CSV table of C-alpha atoms in Angstrom, one decimal:
chain,number,residue,atom,x,y,z
U,1,GLY,CA,-6.2,-0.9,-12.0
U,2,GLN,CA,-5.7,0.1,-8.3
U,3,ASN,CA,-2.3,0.6,-7.2
U,4,ILE,CA,-0.5,1.6,-4.0
U,5,ASP,CA,3.2,2.3,-3.9
U,6,GLN,CA,5.5,2.6,-0.8
U,7,PRO,CA,9.2,1.9,-0.3
U,8,THR,CA,9.9,-1.6,0.5
U,9,GLU,CA,12.4,-0.9,3.2
U,10,MET,CA,13.9,2.1,5.1
U,11,THR,CA,16.5,2.5,7.8
U,12,ALA,CA,16.8,5.2,10.3
U,13,THR,CA,18.7,6.0,13.6
U,14,GLU,CA,17.1,6.1,17.0
U,15,GLY,CA,16.1,9.6,17.9
U,16,ALA,CA,16.0,10.8,14.4
U,17,ILE,CA,13.0,11.6,12.0
U,18,VAL,CA,11.8,9.4,9.2
U,19,GLN,CA,9.3,10.1,6.5
U,20,ILE,CA,7.5,7.0,4.7
U,21,ASN,CA,5.9,8.1,1.5
U,22,CYS,CA,2.8,6.6,-0.2
U,23,THR,CA,1.3,7.1,-3.6
U,24,TYR,CA,-2.0,5.7,-4.8
U,25,GLN,CA,-4.2,5.4,-7.8
U,26,THR,CA,-7.5,3.9,-6.7
U,27,SER,CA,-11.2,3.8,-8.0
U,28,GLY,CA,-12.6,6.5,-5.8
U,29,PHE,CA,-11.3,7.7,-2.6
U,30,ASN,CA,-12.9,7.6,0.9
U,31,GLY,CA,-9.8,8.1,3.1
U,32,LEU,CA,-6.3,6.9,3.8
U,33,PHE,CA,-5.2,4.9,6.7
U,34,TRP,CA,-1.7,4.1,8.1
U,35,TYR,CA,-1.2,0.9,10.0
U,36,GLN,CA,1.7,-0.3,12.1
U,37,GLN,CA,2.5,-4.0,12.0
U,38,HIS,CA,5.2,-5.9,14.1
U,39,ALA,CA,6.3,-9.2,12.8
U,40,GLY,CA,3.8,-11.9,13.5
U,41,GLU,CA,1.1,-9.6,14.8
U,42,ALA,CA,-2.0,-8.0,13.2
U,43,PRO,CA,-2.0,-4.3,12.1
U,44,THR,CA,-2.6,-1.6,14.6
U,45,PHE,CA,-4.2,1.6,13.5
U,46,LEU,CA,-2.0,4.7,13.4
U,47,SER,CA,-3.9,7.5,11.5
U,48,TYR,CA,-6.7,8.3,9.0
U,49,ASN,CA,-6.7,11.2,6.5
U,50,VAL,CA,-9.5,12.0,4.3
U,51,LEU,CA,-9.1,15.9,3.9
U,52,ASP,CA,-5.7,17.4,2.6
U,53,GLY,CA,-3.3,18.5,5.2
U,54,LEU,CA,-1.3,17.2,8.2
U,55,GLU,CA,-2.7,15.3,11.1
U,56,GLU,CA,-0.5,15.2,14.1
U,57,LYS,CA,-0.8,12.6,16.8
U,58,GLY,CA,2.1,12.6,19.3
U,59,ARG,CA,5.3,11.4,17.8
U,60,PHE,CA,3.4,10.4,14.5
U,61,SER,CA,2.1,12.7,11.9
U,62,SER,CA,0.3,11.9,8.6
U,63,PHE,CA,-0.1,14.1,5.6
U,64,LEU,CA,-2.5,13.8,2.6
U,65,SER,CA,-2.6,15.5,-0.9
U,66,ARG,CA,-5.6,14.1,-2.7
U,67,SER,CA,-4.9,16.0,-5.9
U,68,LYS,CA,-1.3,14.4,-6.0
U,69,GLY,CA,-2.6,10.8,-4.8
U,70,TYR,CA,0.2,11.2,-2.1
U,71,SER,CA,0.5,10.7,1.6
U,72,TYR,CA,3.4,10.4,4.1
U,73,LEU,CA,3.6,9.2,7.5
U,74,LEU,CA,6.2,11.2,9.7
U,75,LEU,CA,7.8,9.5,12.6
U,76,LYS,CA,9.8,11.6,15.1
U,77,GLU,CA,12.1,11.0,18.0
U,78,LEU,CA,12.4,7.3,16.8
U,79,GLN,CA,12.6,4.7,19.3
U,80,MET,CA,13.7,1.1,18.9
U,81,LYS,CA,10.2,-0.1,19.2
U,82,ASP,CA,9.2,1.7,16.1
U,83,SER,CA,10.9,-1.0,14.2
U,84,ALA,CA,8.0,-2.5,12.2
U,85,SER,CA,6.2,-2.5,9.0
U,86,TYR,CA,4.1,0.3,8.0
U,87,LEU,CA,1.1,-0.1,5.9
U,88,CYS,CA,-0.6,2.5,3.8
U,89,ALA,CA,-4.3,1.6,2.8
U,90,VAL,CA,-6.8,3.6,0.9
U,91,LEU,CA,-10.5,3.1,1.3
U,92,ASP,CA,-11.9,3.1,-2.3
U,93,SER,CA,-15.4,3.9,-3.7
U,94,ASN,CA,-16.8,0.7,-2.6
U,95,TYR,CA,-15.5,1.4,1.1
U,96,GLN,CA,-12.9,-1.7,0.4
U,97,LEU,CA,-9.5,-1.1,1.8
U,98,ILE,CA,-6.7,-1.4,-0.8
U,99,TRP,CA,-3.3,-2.2,0.9
U,100,GLY,CA,0.1,-1.2,-0.1
U,101,ALA,CA,2.8,-3.9,0.4
U,102,GLY,CA,4.1,-2.1,3.5
U,103,THR,CA,7.4,-0.4,4.4
U,104,LYS,CA,9.7,-2.1,6.7
U,105,LEU,CA,11.5,0.4,9.0
U,106,ILE,CA,14.7,-0.6,10.6
U,107,ILE,CA,15.9,1.5,13.6
U,108,LYS,CA,19.5,1.4,14.4
U,109,PRO,CA,21.1,2.6,17.6
Q,1,GLY,CA,-11.1,1.4,21.6
Q,2,ALA,CA,-12.9,-1.4,19.8
Q,3,VAL,CA,-11.7,-4.9,20.3
Q,4,VAL,CA,-11.7,-7.9,18.0
Q,5,SER,CA,-10.5,-11.4,19.3
Q,6,GLN,CA,-9.5,-14.3,17.0
Q,7,HIS,CA,-9.1,-17.9,18.2
Q,8,PRO,CA,-7.0,-19.9,17.9
Q,9,SER,CA,-3.9,-17.8,17.6
Q,10,ARG,CA,-2.0,-20.5,16.3
Q,11,VAL,CA,-2.9,-24.0,14.8
Q,12,ILE,CA,-0.8,-26.8,13.4
Q,13,CYS,CA,-2.8,-29.6,11.5
Q,14,LYS,CA,-2.3,-32.4,9.1
Q,15,SER,CA,-2.8,-32.1,5.5
Q,16,GLY,CA,-6.5,-32.9,4.6
Q,17,THR,CA,-8.1,-31.8,7.9
Q,18,SER,CA,-10.3,-28.8,8.3
Q,19,VAL,CA,-9.6,-25.8,10.6
Q,20,LYS,CA,-12.0,-23.3,11.9
Q,21,ILE,CA,-11.0,-19.8,12.9
Q,22,GLU,CA,-13.3,-17.6,14.8
Q,23,CYS,CA,-13.4,-13.9,14.8
Q,24,ARG,CA,-15.4,-12.0,17.5
Q,25,SER,CA,-16.0,-8.3,18.1
Q,26,LEU,CA,-16.1,-8.0,21.8
Q,27,ASP,CA,-17.5,-4.5,22.6
Q,28,PHE,CA,-19.2,-3.5,19.4
Q,29,GLN,CA,-21.6,-4.9,16.8
Q,30,ALA,CA,-20.0,-5.5,13.4
Q,31,THR,CA,-22.3,-5.9,10.4
Q,32,THR,CA,-19.2,-6.4,8.3
Q,33,MET,CA,-16.2,-8.4,8.9
Q,34,PHE,CA,-13.2,-9.1,6.6
Q,35,TRP,CA,-10.9,-12.0,6.2
Q,36,TYR,CA,-7.3,-11.4,5.2
Q,37,ARG,CA,-4.4,-13.6,4.5
Q,38,GLN,CA,-0.7,-12.6,4.8
Q,39,PHE,CA,2.2,-14.6,3.6
Q,40,PRO,CA,5.6,-13.8,4.9
Q,41,LYS,CA,6.9,-10.3,3.8
Q,42,GLN,CA,4.0,-9.6,1.8
Q,43,SER,CA,1.0,-7.2,2.5
Q,44,LEU,CA,-2.6,-8.2,3.6
Q,45,MET,CA,-4.5,-9.9,0.8
Q,46,LEU,CA,-8.3,-9.5,1.2
Q,47,MET,CA,-9.9,-12.9,0.9
Q,48,ALA,CA,-13.6,-12.2,1.6
Q,49,THR,CA,-16.2,-9.7,3.0
Q,50,SER,CA,-18.5,-11.0,5.5
Q,51,ASN,CA,-21.9,-9.6,6.1
Q,52,GLU,CA,-24.0,-10.7,8.9
Q,53,GLY,CA,-26.9,-12.8,7.8
Q,54,SER,CA,-25.9,-13.0,4.2
Q,55,LYS,CA,-23.4,-14.9,2.0
Q,56,ALA,CA,-19.8,-13.7,1.9
Q,57,THR,CA,-18.4,-12.0,-0.9
Q,58,TYR,CA,-15.2,-13.6,-2.1
Q,59,GLU,CA,-12.4,-11.9,-3.9
Q,60,GLN,CA,-11.2,-13.2,-7.3
Q,61,GLY,CA,-9.2,-16.2,-6.9
Q,62,VAL,CA,-10.2,-17.4,-3.6
Q,63,GLU,CA,-12.2,-20.6,-3.5
Q,64,LYS,CA,-15.5,-20.2,-1.6
Q,65,ASP,CA,-15.7,-24.1,-1.2
Q,66,LYS,CA,-12.5,-24.3,0.3
Q,67,PHE,CA,-12.6,-21.1,2.6
Q,68,LEU,CA,-16.0,-21.3,4.3
Q,69,ILE,CA,-17.3,-18.2,5.9
Q,70,ASN,CA,-20.2,-17.8,8.1
Q,71,HIS,CA,-21.3,-14.6,9.8
Q,72,ALA,CA,-24.2,-15.8,11.8
Q,73,SER,CA,-24.3,-13.1,14.4
Q,74,LEU,CA,-23.3,-9.3,14.8
Q,75,THR,CA,-20.3,-10.2,16.8
Q,76,LEU,CA,-19.1,-13.7,15.2
Q,77,SER,CA,-17.7,-14.6,12.0
Q,78,THR,CA,-15.8,-17.9,11.4
Q,79,LEU,CA,-13.5,-19.0,8.5
Q,80,THR,CA,-13.2,-22.7,8.0
Q,81,VAL,CA,-10.2,-23.9,5.9
Q,82,THR,CA,-11.3,-27.2,4.4
Q,83,SER,CA,-9.2,-30.1,3.5
Q,84,ALA,CA,-6.1,-27.8,4.2
Q,85,HIS,CA,-3.0,-28.4,2.6
Q,86,PRO,CA,0.7,-27.1,3.2
Q,87,GLU,CA,0.1,-24.2,0.6
Q,88,ASP,CA,-2.7,-22.9,2.9
Q,89,SER,CA,-0.1,-22.3,5.7
Q,90,SER,CA,-0.3,-18.6,6.3
Q,91,PHE,CA,-1.3,-15.8,8.8
Q,92,TYR,CA,-5.1,-15.3,8.8
Q,93,ILE,CA,-6.3,-12.0,10.0
Q,94,CYS,CA,-9.9,-10.9,10.5
Q,95,SER,CA,-11.1,-7.3,10.8
Q,96,ALA,CA,-14.4,-5.9,11.9
Q,97,ARG,CA,-15.8,-2.5,10.8
Q,98,ALA,CA,-17.6,-0.6,13.5
Q,99,GLU,CA,-20.5,1.1,11.8
Q,100,THR,CA,-20.7,3.7,14.6
Q,101,SER,CA,-17.2,4.6,14.7
Q,102,GLY,CA,-17.8,8.2,13.6
Q,103,ASP,CA,-17.3,9.7,10.3
Q,104,TYR,CA,-14.9,6.9,9.1
Q,105,ASN,CA,-15.1,3.4,8.6
Q,106,GLU,CA,-12.2,2.2,10.5
Q,107,GLN,CA,-11.4,-1.5,10.6
Q,108,PHE,CA,-10.3,-3.0,13.9
Q,109,PHE,CA,-8.2,-6.1,13.5
Q,110,GLY,CA,-8.0,-9.2,15.4
Q,111,PRO,CA,-4.7,-10.5,16.5
Q,112,GLY,CA,-4.3,-13.0,13.7
Q,113,THR,CA,-4.1,-16.8,13.4
Q,114,ARG,CA,-1.0,-18.6,12.4
Q,115,LEU,CA,-1.8,-21.7,10.4
Q,116,THR,CA,0.6,-24.4,9.7
Q,117,VAL,CA,-0.5,-27.3,7.6
Q,118,LEU,CA,2.0,-30.4,7.9
C-alpha cells in the first residue's frame, strides 16, 4: 500500500529553527510537495522536490532523498504566523497526490 | 500565480437537501480538477478526479450517486452533495491542475467550502 508518515505535532520557539520530516512509500514517484495549511483554510503551496537535494526558498527549505524515501521541510527564523499544519504529499506514478496526515506546528513566544 | 475560487465558502443546510459547490480556475484552464474532503484534524482525502468533458473518477468508498461531479468546461467543476446528512458535514476543497505550469504538475487549491448539515 501507499504510505506517508510525518509527526503528528511539533512545538518550537519563535525565532528558532524546526525540521519536519516525511517518509514515504508509494507506487512510483513524480515529485514531493510540501503545503502549509492554517486552520479552516485550504492548503497553500510551499515547495516541490523531484530531484535529490535541498531547495531553498527564503526562510523555508525542503530536502529530498529518493533512495531513502525521505524528505524534510526546514523552517528558519520561526514566526508566530508559521503556526499551522504542514502537509507532505507525493505524486505517484498515476500523477495522483498521496497525502500525509500533516504535522501541526505550534510556535511559542 | 494561478487562482482557484470556490463558492460558497460556507453553507448550512437541512438534512435531506442538496448542496452544490462550484470550483473555478480564474486565470488558467484546468483539464483536471480534484475534489477533497477534510474532517477536523485529519488530512485531505481525495474524493474524485474530474476531467473536463468526461465522467469523474471516484475513489473507493465514495458514492458517485451521492456526490455528483460535473466538469462541463475547462474552468468550472461542480460538486453536488445530494440528500445531505449530518455525517456529510465537512470541509470540501477543490484543486485544479495547471497543465502548463512547467515541469511539474502543481495543484492549486480553492479556499474550501465548510458544509454543515443540521
